[in-house]
XYZ file of C-alpha atoms in Angstrom:
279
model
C 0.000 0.000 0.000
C 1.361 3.312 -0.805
C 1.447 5.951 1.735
C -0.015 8.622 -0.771
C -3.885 9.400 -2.086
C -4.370 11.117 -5.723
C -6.572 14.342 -5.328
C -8.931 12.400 -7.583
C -9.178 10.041 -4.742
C -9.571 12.682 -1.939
C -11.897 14.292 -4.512
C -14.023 11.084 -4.150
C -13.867 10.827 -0.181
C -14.590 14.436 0.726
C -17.852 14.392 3.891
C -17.435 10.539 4.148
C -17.341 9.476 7.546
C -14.514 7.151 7.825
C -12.233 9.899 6.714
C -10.330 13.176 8.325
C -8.495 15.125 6.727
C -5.814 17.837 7.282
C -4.816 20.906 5.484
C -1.248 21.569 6.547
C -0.163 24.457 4.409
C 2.562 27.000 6.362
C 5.176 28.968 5.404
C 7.523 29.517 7.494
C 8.825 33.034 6.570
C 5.261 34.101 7.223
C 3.729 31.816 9.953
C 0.237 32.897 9.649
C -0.144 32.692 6.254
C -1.313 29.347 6.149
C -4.121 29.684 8.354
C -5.153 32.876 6.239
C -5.366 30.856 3.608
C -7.010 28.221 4.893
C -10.067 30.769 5.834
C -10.116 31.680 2.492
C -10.993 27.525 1.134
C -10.144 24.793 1.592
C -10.963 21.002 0.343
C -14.571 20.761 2.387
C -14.485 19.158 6.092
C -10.765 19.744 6.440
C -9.468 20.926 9.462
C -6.479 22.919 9.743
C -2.872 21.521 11.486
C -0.942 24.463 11.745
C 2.919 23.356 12.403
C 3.579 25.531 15.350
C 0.798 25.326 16.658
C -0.276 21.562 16.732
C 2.593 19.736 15.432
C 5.230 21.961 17.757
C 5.634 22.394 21.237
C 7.455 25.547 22.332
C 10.886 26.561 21.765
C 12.814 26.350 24.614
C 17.097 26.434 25.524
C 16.736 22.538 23.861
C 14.935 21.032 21.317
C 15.060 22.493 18.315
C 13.161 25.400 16.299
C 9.695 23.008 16.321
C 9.999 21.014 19.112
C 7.516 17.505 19.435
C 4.830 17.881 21.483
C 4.390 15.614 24.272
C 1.996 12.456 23.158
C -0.550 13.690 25.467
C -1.265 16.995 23.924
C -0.729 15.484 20.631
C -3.278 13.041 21.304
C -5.600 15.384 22.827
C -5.208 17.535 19.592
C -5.949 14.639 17.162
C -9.255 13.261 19.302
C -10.538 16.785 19.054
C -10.170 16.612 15.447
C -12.230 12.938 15.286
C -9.102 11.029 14.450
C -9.715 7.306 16.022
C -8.009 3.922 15.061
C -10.396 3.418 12.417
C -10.276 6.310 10.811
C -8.272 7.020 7.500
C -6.182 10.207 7.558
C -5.201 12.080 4.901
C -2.984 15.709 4.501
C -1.692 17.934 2.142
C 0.072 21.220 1.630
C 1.417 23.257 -0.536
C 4.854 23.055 0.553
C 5.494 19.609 -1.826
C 4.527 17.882 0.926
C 7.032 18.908 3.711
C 4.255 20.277 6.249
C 2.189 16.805 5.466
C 4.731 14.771 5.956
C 5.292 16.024 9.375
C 1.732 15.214 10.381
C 2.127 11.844 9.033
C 5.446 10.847 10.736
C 3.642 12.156 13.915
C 0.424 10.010 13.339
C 2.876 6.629 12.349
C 5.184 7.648 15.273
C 1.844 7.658 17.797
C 0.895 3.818 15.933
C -2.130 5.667 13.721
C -1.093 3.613 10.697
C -3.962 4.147 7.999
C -2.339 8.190 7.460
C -1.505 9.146 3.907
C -0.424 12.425 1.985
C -2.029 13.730 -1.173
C -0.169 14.018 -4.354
C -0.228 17.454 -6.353
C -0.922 19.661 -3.249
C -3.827 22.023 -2.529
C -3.204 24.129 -5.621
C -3.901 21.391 -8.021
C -6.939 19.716 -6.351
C -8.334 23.325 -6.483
C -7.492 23.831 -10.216
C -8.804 20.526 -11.466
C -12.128 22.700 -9.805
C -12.896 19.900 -7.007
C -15.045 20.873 -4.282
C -13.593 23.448 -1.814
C -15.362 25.780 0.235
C -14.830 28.695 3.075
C -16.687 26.733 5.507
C -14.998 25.851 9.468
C -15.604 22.166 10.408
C -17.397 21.624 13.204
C -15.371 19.978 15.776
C -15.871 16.324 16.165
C -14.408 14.958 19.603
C -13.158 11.261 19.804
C -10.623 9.250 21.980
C -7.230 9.301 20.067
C -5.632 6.295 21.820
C -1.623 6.412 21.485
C 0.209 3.428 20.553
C 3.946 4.815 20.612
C 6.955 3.569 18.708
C 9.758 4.561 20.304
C 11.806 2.923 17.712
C 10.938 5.966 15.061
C 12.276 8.980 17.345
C 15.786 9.383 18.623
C 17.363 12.463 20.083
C 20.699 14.140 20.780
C 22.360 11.630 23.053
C 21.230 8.990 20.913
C 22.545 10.449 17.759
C 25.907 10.990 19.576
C 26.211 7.101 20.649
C 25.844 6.622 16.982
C 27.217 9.030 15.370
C 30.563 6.709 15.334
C 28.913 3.612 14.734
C 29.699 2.372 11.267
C 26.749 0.315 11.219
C 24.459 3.446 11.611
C 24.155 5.537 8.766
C 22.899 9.348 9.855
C 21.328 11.576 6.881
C 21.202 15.454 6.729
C 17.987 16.202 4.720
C 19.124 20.051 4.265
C 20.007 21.435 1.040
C 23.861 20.699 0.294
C 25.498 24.549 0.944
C 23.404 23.880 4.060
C 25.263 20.819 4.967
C 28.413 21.986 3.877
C 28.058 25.187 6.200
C 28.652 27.352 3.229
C 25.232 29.055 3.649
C 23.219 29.345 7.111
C 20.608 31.414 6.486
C 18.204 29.939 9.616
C 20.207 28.806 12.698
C 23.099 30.187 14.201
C 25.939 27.915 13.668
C 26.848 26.188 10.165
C 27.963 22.488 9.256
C 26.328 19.174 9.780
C 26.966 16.634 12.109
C 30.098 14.424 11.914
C 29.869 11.043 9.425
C 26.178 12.455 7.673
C 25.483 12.359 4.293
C 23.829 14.380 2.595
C 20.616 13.376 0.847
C 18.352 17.116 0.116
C 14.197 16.055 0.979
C 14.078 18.168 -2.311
C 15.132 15.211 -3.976
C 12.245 12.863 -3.549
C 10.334 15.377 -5.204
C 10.046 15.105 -8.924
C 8.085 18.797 -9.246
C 6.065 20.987 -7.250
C 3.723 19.033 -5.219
C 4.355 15.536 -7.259
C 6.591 12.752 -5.103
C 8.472 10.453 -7.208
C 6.976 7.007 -7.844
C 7.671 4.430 -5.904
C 9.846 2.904 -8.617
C 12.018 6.006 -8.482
C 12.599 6.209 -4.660
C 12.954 2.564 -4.609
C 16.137 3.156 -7.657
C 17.181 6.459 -5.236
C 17.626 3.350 -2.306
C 18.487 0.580 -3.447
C 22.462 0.704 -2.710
C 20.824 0.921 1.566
C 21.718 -1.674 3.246
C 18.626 -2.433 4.874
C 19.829 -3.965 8.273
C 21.656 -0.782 8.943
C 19.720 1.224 10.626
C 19.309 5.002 9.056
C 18.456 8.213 11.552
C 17.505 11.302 9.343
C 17.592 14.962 10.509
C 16.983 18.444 8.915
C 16.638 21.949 10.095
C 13.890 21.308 12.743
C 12.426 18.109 12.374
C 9.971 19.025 9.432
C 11.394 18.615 5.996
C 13.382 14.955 7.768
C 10.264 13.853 7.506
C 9.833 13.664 3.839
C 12.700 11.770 3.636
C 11.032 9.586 6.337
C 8.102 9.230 4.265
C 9.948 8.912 1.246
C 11.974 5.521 2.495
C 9.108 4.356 3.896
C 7.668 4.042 -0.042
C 10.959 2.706 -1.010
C 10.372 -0.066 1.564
C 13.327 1.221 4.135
C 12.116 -0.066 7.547
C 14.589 1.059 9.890
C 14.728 4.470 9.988
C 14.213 6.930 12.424
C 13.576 11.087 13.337
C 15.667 13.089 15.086
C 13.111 15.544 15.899
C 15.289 18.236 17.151
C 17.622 17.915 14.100
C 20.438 20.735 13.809
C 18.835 23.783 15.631
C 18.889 20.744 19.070
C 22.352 19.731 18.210
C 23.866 23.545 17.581
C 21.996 24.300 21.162
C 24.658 21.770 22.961
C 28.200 23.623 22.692
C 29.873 20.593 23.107
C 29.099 18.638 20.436
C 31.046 18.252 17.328
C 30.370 20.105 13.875
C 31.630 19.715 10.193
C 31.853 22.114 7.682
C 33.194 21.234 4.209
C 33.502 24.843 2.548
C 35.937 24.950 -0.665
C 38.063 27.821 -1.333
């Protein structure tokens, strides 16, 4: 089963009752553009999951620009919004799928498993002229019942036990004069952390809104050894998790977040940082 929906699909499945789904669009230069836009329309009966706001806790000394929220607050935030195990949950941005991929890490990572993200993003459901309207949802409250795995979330001490293990492989998901520390234009310190590779989320993205197939991402991993296990990281937390997502269609089952990624790591002077800058 793939983890993504066609609009046609969502098209088809808007107001049924087994379904919830989430309109994730944010931009982060602008943080309350999303929900501005959201007002404005939307696909009809979805409810908006604004990344600082739902899918972020607040910033603090530790933890990264968009910290997780604790699994209680998460939960309470996803039973408000009718999500129970039996529903299927579906998101999309317009971000090519960064925002929704957050939101569906978050939903695998509390054991929701039927989550998916749409293909083509808001802007092309709405072209295609699918049915979109102004209207709020009405809130529908359920018991969200948590069924953590801890195996998809590590965090700075465990990414410094293995950052020297050979038979871990850790992935940067930032663009590459990111990860070289060439640019910065976000945190304050530049470089990645020692032994990463570099693999951009950008690249799982074949344009705007459109994810590779399957057949591609499954081609972009299939040199990964798949007993080794993989931890991905970005900026935040947020774009890691396309690459997350992205794996996860390739068939890569041992892979995990860390959620603070490089604005945690850069908040702990001691730890180590790489910068490969040419002259």
């Amino acid at each position: 089963m793939s983890n993504f929906v066609s609009p046609e699909w969502v098209n088809q499945k808007v107001n049924s009752a087994d379904i919830v789904i989430f309109d994730c669009r944010f931009s982060l230069a602008e943080p309350l553009k999303g929900y501005e836009l959201y007002k404005n329309d939307h696909i009809e009966g979805a409810i908006y999951a604004d990344l600082e706001q739902h899918l972020s806790s607040t910033v603090s000394t530790h933890g990264g620009r968009h910290p997780l929220p604790s699994v209680n607050i998460l939960s309470q935030f996803f039973g408000r919004c009718g999500v129970d195990e039996e529903k299927i949950v579906v998101a999309y941005d317009d971000q090519s799928g960064s925002m929704a991929a957050r939101l569906w890490w978050i939903l695998k990572y509390l054991g929701h498993g039927n989550v998916y993200v749409m293909q083509g993003g808001y802007k092309h459901y709405k072209e295609k002229g699918y049915v979109i309207s102004s209207k709020m949802p009405v809130e529908k409250l359920v018991h969200f019942t948590p069924k953590v795995r801890d195996e998809m979330l590590r965090n700075k001490d465990d990414v410094i036990h293995e950052m020297n293990n050979k038979d871990t492989l850790i992935i940067d998901a930032r663009e590459p004069k990111r990860f070289k520390g060439e640019i910065e234009p976000i945190d304050h310190k530049a470089g990645h952390i020692p032994n990463a590779i570099n693999i951009p989320w950008e690249s799982h993205i074949q344009k705007p809104g459109w994810w590779k197939s399957r057949q591609e991402l499954e081609a972009k991993y299939s040199g990964m050894n798949e007993s080794k296990p993989v931890v991905v990281y970005c900026g935040s937390g947020v774009t890691a998790c396309v690459n997350i997502l992205a794996m996860d269609e390739a068939g890569i089952t041992n892979k995990a977040l860390y959620a603070g990624s490089w604005s945690d790591w850069i908040s702990y002077d001691e730890n180590p940082i790489i910068k490969e800058i040419t002259k």
